[in-house]
Amino acid sequence: VCAALHRLECSAGSLAALVAALLRSSGDGLEPLQRGAVAALSRWSDPAAVLAAFRQSSVLGRATTRTPDVRAAACEVLGHLFGAASSAEHGGSGGPPPAPISRSGSSSSLLWRSFSPRPPQAGAERAAAHAMLASLLGDADETVRLQATAAIGKIALPKAVSPLVPMLRDPAPGVVDEARGALLRLDWSGLLRPGEAVLLSGPCLRQTTSLVGHVSMQTSMLVLCDSGRLFCVDAKEPLADTEVELDQRSSAAAPGVLALVGEGRPLPVQPVLQRPEEWVRAVHGRRRAAVSAETRRRRADSRLQQEAPAAARSPGLQVGWRRSDG
């Protein structure tokens, strides 16, 4: 029946019937119905309509507190509908989605491994799906938190830093692992320069003092590019970045603290997922690679300049010389 309703998706009644089926699929022996409803909704060609239907039916609301598996299934639908957008924007190969997440009472996801990613969705729709999922990160059910965290990681918006970092302290190890992976998959393409790629990224904490002297810890994201550029992103303003450098003058940083300099002032941060030594090695390694590449390029240019006059003097040999960066 769910498959037939999917084929009739031109009808608004078909979508309403599928959402109703999802709501009624809670209970022993009803997983096949839930699996069919999730599969049909995840293939829906109008993700905005699915979002609207979820809002109207309170599938993700507190009205369904007695049916946590329904909320978890809805999270999985949103993760597939909007998560492939980040995969496509990252230049993904269009292969199958990541391995399914284990669910309470089930050893696999409700979606089959053969499900392929969807085309990118509009930014406003992705943001709306992100907001709906973020509201479930405090759910009392572990499976709901797990599926919501996974779906947020698939959508991969930079604004996900703020809701995901607290999930690293979740009592469920599976949720913590999923939050860690989600933070490392966030999409920073909007802050990259042409030709740049992210080499290393991770959340960090830095101490801030308000005008009245109140001290608090602020969450930021530290990103290292393959060009050697290092920048810090405020979790509250994920579209603005501050370029930073290692503080070479500070040799007595506190344990677990990475000494940085940004905008002409010290900016000590505490990495959450990596050790400070990992960041130092990554930054120095990237700079050595950049210097080595520049040295090779200069040597090649010098060799061409030395060989060009000799070749020009060779009798009967006409060679056109030009500079090559390759």
Short mmCIF file of C-alpha atoms in Angstrom, two decimals:
data_model
loop_
_atom_site.label_atom_id
_atom_site.label_comp_id
_atom_site.label_asym_id
_atom_site.label_seq_id
_atom_site.Cartn_x
_atom_site.Cartn_y
_atom_site.Cartn_z
CA VAL A 1 0.00 0.00 0.00
CA CYS A 2 2.83 2.42 0.86
CA ALA A 3 4.50 1.70 -2.48
CA ALA A 4 1.24 2.38 -4.30
CA LEU A 5 0.75 5.66 -2.43
CA HIS A 6 4.26 6.70 -3.45
CA ARG A 7 3.37 6.14 -7.09
CA LEU A 8 0.38 8.44 -6.55
CA GLU A 9 2.44 11.19 -4.99
CA CYS A 10 0.81 13.79 -7.20
CA SER A 11 -2.04 13.63 -4.72
CA ALA A 12 -1.87 15.53 -1.45
CA GLY A 13 -4.07 12.81 -0.01
CA SER A 14 -1.37 10.23 -0.71
CA LEU A 15 1.12 12.18 1.40
CA ALA A 16 -1.40 12.59 4.23
CA ALA A 17 -2.13 8.85 4.12
CA LEU A 18 1.57 7.99 4.34
CA VAL A 19 2.10 10.30 7.31
CA ALA A 20 -0.95 8.80 8.99
CA ALA A 21 0.46 5.34 8.35
CA LEU A 22 3.73 6.40 9.96
CA LEU A 23 1.87 7.65 13.03
CA ARG A 24 -0.04 4.36 13.34
CA SER A 25 3.05 2.20 12.86
CA SER A 26 4.13 2.15 16.51
CA GLY A 27 3.94 -1.20 18.27
CA ASP A 28 5.01 -4.80 18.11
CA GLY A 29 4.84 -6.33 14.67
CA LEU A 30 4.33 -3.00 12.90
CA GLU A 31 7.90 -2.37 11.75
CA PRO A 32 7.12 -3.49 8.15
CA LEU A 33 4.46 -0.76 7.97
CA GLN A 34 6.89 1.78 9.39
CA ARG A 35 9.60 0.65 7.00
CA GLY A 36 7.27 1.06 4.03
CA ALA A 37 6.11 4.49 5.12
CA VAL A 38 9.69 5.71 5.68
CA ALA A 39 10.80 4.37 2.29
CA ALA A 40 7.92 6.05 0.47
CA LEU A 41 8.34 9.38 2.26
CA SER A 42 12.10 9.36 1.69
CA ARG A 43 11.47 9.07 -2.06
CA TRP A 44 8.96 11.95 -2.11
CA SER A 45 9.80 14.44 -4.84
CA ASP A 46 8.66 17.51 -2.84
CA PRO A 47 10.60 17.65 0.46
CA ALA A 48 8.87 20.92 1.42
CA ALA A 49 5.52 19.13 1.34
CA VAL A 50 6.86 16.43 3.67
CA LEU A 51 8.06 19.11 6.10
CA ALA A 52 4.63 20.76 6.08
CA ALA A 53 2.91 17.41 6.61
CA PHE A 54 5.16 16.61 9.55
CA ARG A 55 4.35 19.96 11.16
CA GLN A 56 0.60 19.54 10.70
CA SER A 57 0.55 15.99 12.05
CA SER A 58 2.89 16.59 15.01
CA VAL A 59 4.98 13.59 13.98
CA LEU A 60 8.00 15.25 15.60
CA GLY A 61 6.06 17.02 18.34
CA ARG A 62 5.53 16.22 22.00
CA ALA A 63 2.06 14.91 21.12
CA THR A 64 3.72 11.63 20.15
CA THR A 65 5.78 11.11 23.31
CA ARG A 66 4.36 7.58 23.63
CA THR A 67 5.68 6.65 20.20
CA PRO A 68 9.44 7.36 20.18
CA ASP A 69 10.02 4.96 17.28
CA VAL A 70 7.77 7.16 15.11
CA ARG A 71 9.88 10.21 15.91
CA ALA A 72 13.05 8.26 15.18
CA ALA A 73 11.61 7.13 11.84
CA ALA A 74 10.67 10.72 10.96
CA CYS A 75 14.24 11.83 11.72
CA GLU A 76 15.48 9.20 9.30
CA VAL A 77 13.16 10.53 6.60
CA LEU A 78 14.44 14.09 7.04
CA GLY A 79 18.05 12.93 7.09
CA HIS A 80 17.62 11.24 3.72
CA LEU A 81 15.51 13.99 2.13
CA PHE A 82 17.93 16.79 3.04
CA GLY A 83 21.17 15.06 3.96
CA ALA A 84 22.16 14.26 0.40
CA ALA A 85 22.34 17.99 -0.29
CA SER A 86 25.57 18.28 1.66
CA SER A 87 26.94 15.14 -0.03
CA ALA A 88 26.28 16.54 -3.49
CA GLU A 89 27.71 19.95 -2.62
CA HIS A 90 30.89 18.28 -1.38
CA GLY A 91 31.32 16.66 -4.76
CA GLY A 92 30.19 13.24 -3.60
CA SER A 93 30.28 10.33 -5.97
CA GLY A 94 26.55 9.72 -5.77
CA GLY A 95 27.01 6.33 -4.10
CA PRO A 96 24.87 4.79 -1.37
CA PRO A 97 24.31 6.57 1.94
CA PRO A 98 26.44 5.76 5.00
CA ALA A 99 25.93 2.46 6.80
CA PRO A 100 22.58 2.42 8.61
CA ILE A 101 22.36 3.21 12.30
CA SER A 102 21.29 0.54 14.75
CA ARG A 103 17.87 1.15 16.25
CA SER A 104 16.37 -0.06 19.51
CA GLY A 105 14.73 -3.42 18.78
CA SER A 106 16.16 -3.50 15.25
CA SER A 107 19.62 -4.21 13.92
CA SER A 108 19.41 -1.86 10.95
CA SER A 109 18.03 1.36 9.57
CA LEU A 110 14.53 1.52 8.16
CA LEU A 111 16.05 2.53 4.82
CA TRP A 112 17.69 0.03 2.51
CA ARG A 113 21.35 0.42 1.61
CA SER A 114 20.37 0.74 -2.06
CA PHE A 115 18.79 4.13 -1.45
CA SER A 116 20.79 6.69 -3.44
CA PRO A 117 21.34 10.33 -2.36
CA ARG A 118 18.86 12.95 -3.49
CA PRO A 119 19.72 16.16 -5.39
CA PRO A 120 20.59 19.24 -3.30
CA GLN A 121 17.61 20.99 -1.68
CA ALA A 122 17.03 24.69 -1.13
CA GLY A 123 18.87 26.31 1.75
CA ALA A 124 15.67 27.46 3.49
CA GLU A 125 14.25 23.92 3.44
CA ARG A 126 17.48 22.45 4.82
CA ALA A 127 17.46 25.06 7.60
CA ALA A 128 13.84 24.23 8.47
CA ALA A 129 14.63 20.50 8.61
CA HIS A 130 17.69 21.23 10.77
CA ALA A 131 15.55 23.23 13.23
CA MET A 132 12.98 20.43 13.50
CA LEU A 133 15.70 17.87 14.19
CA ALA A 134 17.56 20.08 16.69
CA SER A 135 14.41 20.27 18.80
CA LEU A 136 14.64 16.50 19.33
CA LEU A 137 18.22 16.36 20.61
CA GLY A 138 16.91 16.59 24.16
CA ASP A 139 14.42 13.74 23.70
CA ALA A 140 14.23 11.22 26.52
CA ASP A 141 14.53 8.29 24.10
CA GLU A 142 18.07 7.28 23.08
CA THR A 143 17.05 6.12 19.60
CA VAL A 144 15.38 9.45 18.84
CA ARG A 145 18.49 11.38 19.93
CA LEU A 146 20.65 9.05 17.86
CA GLN A 147 18.59 9.43 14.69
CA ALA A 148 18.23 13.21 15.16
CA THR A 149 22.00 13.60 15.62
CA ALA A 150 22.70 11.47 12.56
CA ALA A 151 20.25 13.43 10.42
CA ILE A 152 21.72 16.77 11.52
CA GLY A 153 25.16 15.48 10.58
CA LYS A 154 23.90 14.51 7.12
CA ILE A 155 22.40 17.96 6.54
CA ALA A 156 25.79 19.33 7.69
CA LEU A 157 24.92 23.01 8.13
CA PRO A 158 27.59 25.08 9.95
CA LYS A 159 24.98 26.17 12.49
CA ALA A 160 24.95 22.57 13.76
CA VAL A 161 28.03 23.22 15.91
CA SER A 162 25.99 24.70 18.78
CA PRO A 163 23.48 21.83 19.13
CA LEU A 164 25.98 19.04 18.42
CA VAL A 165 28.73 19.92 20.91
CA PRO A 166 26.48 19.30 23.97
CA MET A 167 25.67 15.84 22.52
CA LEU A 168 29.30 14.87 23.16
CA ARG A 169 28.27 14.61 26.83
CA ASP A 170 25.25 12.40 26.15
CA PRO A 171 25.01 9.35 28.46
CA ALA A 172 24.57 7.05 25.46
CA PRO A 173 27.91 6.12 23.81
CA GLY A 174 26.25 5.67 20.42
CA VAL A 175 24.93 9.23 20.47
CA VAL A 176 28.37 10.55 21.44
CA ASP A 177 30.03 8.70 18.56
CA GLU A 178 27.42 9.98 16.10
CA ALA A 179 27.83 13.56 17.33
CA ARG A 180 31.60 13.31 16.94
CA GLY A 181 31.24 12.12 13.34
CA ALA A 182 28.61 14.74 12.57
CA LEU A 183 30.87 17.57 13.76
CA LEU A 184 33.64 16.37 11.46
CA ARG A 185 31.28 16.23 8.45
CA LEU A 186 30.01 19.81 8.61
CA ASP A 187 30.04 21.77 5.35
CA TRP A 188 32.43 24.76 5.42
CA SER A 189 32.46 25.34 1.65
CA GLY A 190 30.87 28.77 2.12
CA LEU A 191 34.02 30.01 3.91
CA LEU A 192 36.61 28.39 1.63
CA ARG A 193 38.55 30.21 -1.07
CA PRO A 194 38.60 28.90 -4.64
CA GLY A 195 40.61 25.68 -4.81
CA GLU A 196 40.75 25.18 -1.03
CA ALA A 197 39.70 22.06 0.82
CA VAL A 198 39.36 21.30 4.53
CA LEU A 199 42.32 19.38 5.92
CA LEU A 200 41.33 19.29 9.61
CA SER A 201 38.40 20.67 11.58
CA GLY A 202 37.02 20.35 15.08
CA PRO A 203 35.13 22.22 17.80
CA CYS A 204 36.95 24.14 20.48
CA LEU A 205 36.12 26.15 23.58
CA ARG A 206 37.49 29.58 24.36
CA GLN A 207 37.04 31.76 27.40
CA THR A 208 35.26 35.08 26.93
CA THR A 209 34.67 37.94 29.33
CA SER A 210 31.67 40.24 29.02
CA LEU A 211 31.71 43.99 29.61
CA VAL A 212 30.49 43.43 33.18
CA GLY A 213 33.22 40.89 33.88
CA HIS A 214 31.18 37.71 33.47
CA VAL A 215 33.40 34.83 32.30
CA SER A 216 31.94 32.11 30.07
CA MET A 217 33.09 29.42 27.65
CA GLN A 218 32.19 30.05 24.02
CA THR A 219 31.98 27.29 21.41
CA SER A 220 33.87 27.82 18.16
CA MET A 221 34.99 25.69 15.23
CA LEU A 222 38.64 25.58 14.16
CA VAL A 223 39.28 24.80 10.48
CA LEU A 224 42.63 24.14 8.74
CA CYS A 225 42.70 24.29 4.93
CA ASP A 226 45.09 22.47 2.64
CA SER A 227 46.43 25.90 1.65
CA GLY A 228 47.74 26.32 5.20
CA ARG A 229 45.09 28.88 6.14
CA LEU A 230 43.72 28.47 9.67
CA PHE A 231 40.51 30.15 10.75
CA CYS A 232 38.12 30.09 13.69
CA VAL A 233 34.33 30.24 13.32
CA ASP A 234 32.00 31.43 16.09
CA ALA A 235 29.23 28.88 16.58
CA LYS A 236 26.70 31.71 16.97
CA GLU A 237 27.78 33.34 13.70
CA PRO A 238 28.82 30.38 11.49
CA LEU A 239 29.11 32.48 8.32
CA ALA A 240 31.84 34.76 9.73
CA ASP A 241 35.40 33.60 10.31
CA THR A 242 38.53 34.96 11.98
CA GLU A 243 41.90 34.02 10.54
CA VAL A 244 44.30 32.86 13.26
CA GLU A 245 47.88 31.60 13.55
CA LEU A 246 49.82 29.55 16.05
CA ASP A 247 51.27 31.74 18.81
CA GLN A 248 54.98 31.02 18.39
CA ARG A 249 55.87 33.20 21.38
CA SER A 250 53.75 31.23 23.84
CA SER A 251 55.64 28.14 24.98
CA ALA A 252 53.93 27.71 28.34
CA ALA A 253 50.33 27.07 27.35
CA ALA A 254 48.19 25.28 29.90
CA PRO A 255 47.63 21.55 29.35
CA GLY A 256 44.97 20.95 26.72
CA VAL A 257 45.14 24.52 25.44
CA LEU A 258 46.16 25.55 21.92
CA ALA A 259 47.81 28.98 21.85
CA LEU A 260 46.61 31.03 18.88
CA VAL A 261 46.80 34.64 17.77
CA GLY A 262 43.86 36.28 16.04
CA GLU A 263 43.32 39.91 15.07
CA GLY A 264 46.55 40.88 16.84
CA ARG A 265 45.64 39.45 20.25
CA PRO A 266 46.10 36.11 22.02
CA LEU A 267 43.32 33.62 21.39
CA PRO A 268 43.84 30.49 23.50
CA VAL A 269 41.39 27.70 22.71
CA GLN A 270 40.73 24.24 24.09
CA PRO A 271 40.15 21.65 21.32
CA VAL A 272 37.33 19.23 22.08
CA LEU A 273 37.93 16.33 19.69
CA GLN A 274 41.67 16.57 19.00
CA ARG A 275 44.71 17.21 21.16
CA PRO A 276 46.54 20.53 20.75
CA GLU A 277 49.60 18.60 19.55
CA GLU A 278 47.58 17.25 16.60
CA TRP A 279 46.74 20.77 15.47
CA VAL A 280 50.35 21.92 15.83
CA ARG A 281 51.63 18.97 13.77
CA ALA A 282 48.96 19.51 11.11
CA VAL A 283 49.70 23.23 10.76
CA HIS A 284 53.48 22.75 10.63
CA GLY A 285 53.16 19.83 8.22
CA ARG A 286 50.96 21.83 5.86
CA ARG A 287 53.39 24.77 5.93
CA ARG A 288 56.37 22.51 5.23
CA ALA A 289 54.49 21.02 2.30
CA ALA A 290 53.70 24.49 0.95
CA VAL A 291 57.34 25.61 1.29
CA SER A 292 58.56 22.42 -0.37
CA ALA A 293 56.18 22.90 -3.30
CA GLU A 294 57.29 26.51 -3.73
CA THR A 295 60.96 25.46 -3.60
CA ARG A 296 60.39 22.84 -6.30
CA ARG A 297 58.63 25.36 -8.48
CA ARG A 298 61.49 27.88 -8.18
CA ARG A 299 64.09 25.23 -8.96
CA ALA A 300 62.15 24.17 -12.05
CA ASP A 301 61.93 27.79 -13.22
CA SER A 302 65.66 28.29 -12.64
CA ARG A 303 66.50 25.11 -14.55
CA LEU A 304 64.37 26.22 -17.50
CA GLN A 305 66.08 29.60 -17.57
CA GLN A 306 69.52 27.96 -17.58
CA GLU A 307 68.64 25.44 -20.30
CA ALA A 308 66.89 27.87 -22.61
CA PRO A 309 70.03 29.78 -23.83
CA ALA A 310 71.95 26.52 -24.39
CA ALA A 311 69.14 25.05 -26.43
CA ALA A 312 68.80 28.23 -28.45
CA ARG A 313 72.52 28.00 -29.43
CA SER A 314 72.21 24.37 -30.65
CA PRO A 315 72.47 24.29 -34.49
CA GLY A 316 69.40 23.15 -36.37
CA LEU A 317 67.29 23.02 -33.23
CA GLN A 318 64.33 25.31 -32.88
CA VAL A 319 62.67 25.16 -29.52
CA GLY A 320 59.91 27.38 -28.18
CA TRP A 321 60.39 27.90 -24.48
CA ARG A 322 57.71 28.99 -22.14
CA ARG A 323 57.32 29.03 -18.38
CA SER A 324 55.29 26.21 -16.94
CA ASP A 325 54.01 25.95 -13.39
CA GLY A 326 53.46 22.23 -13.83
#
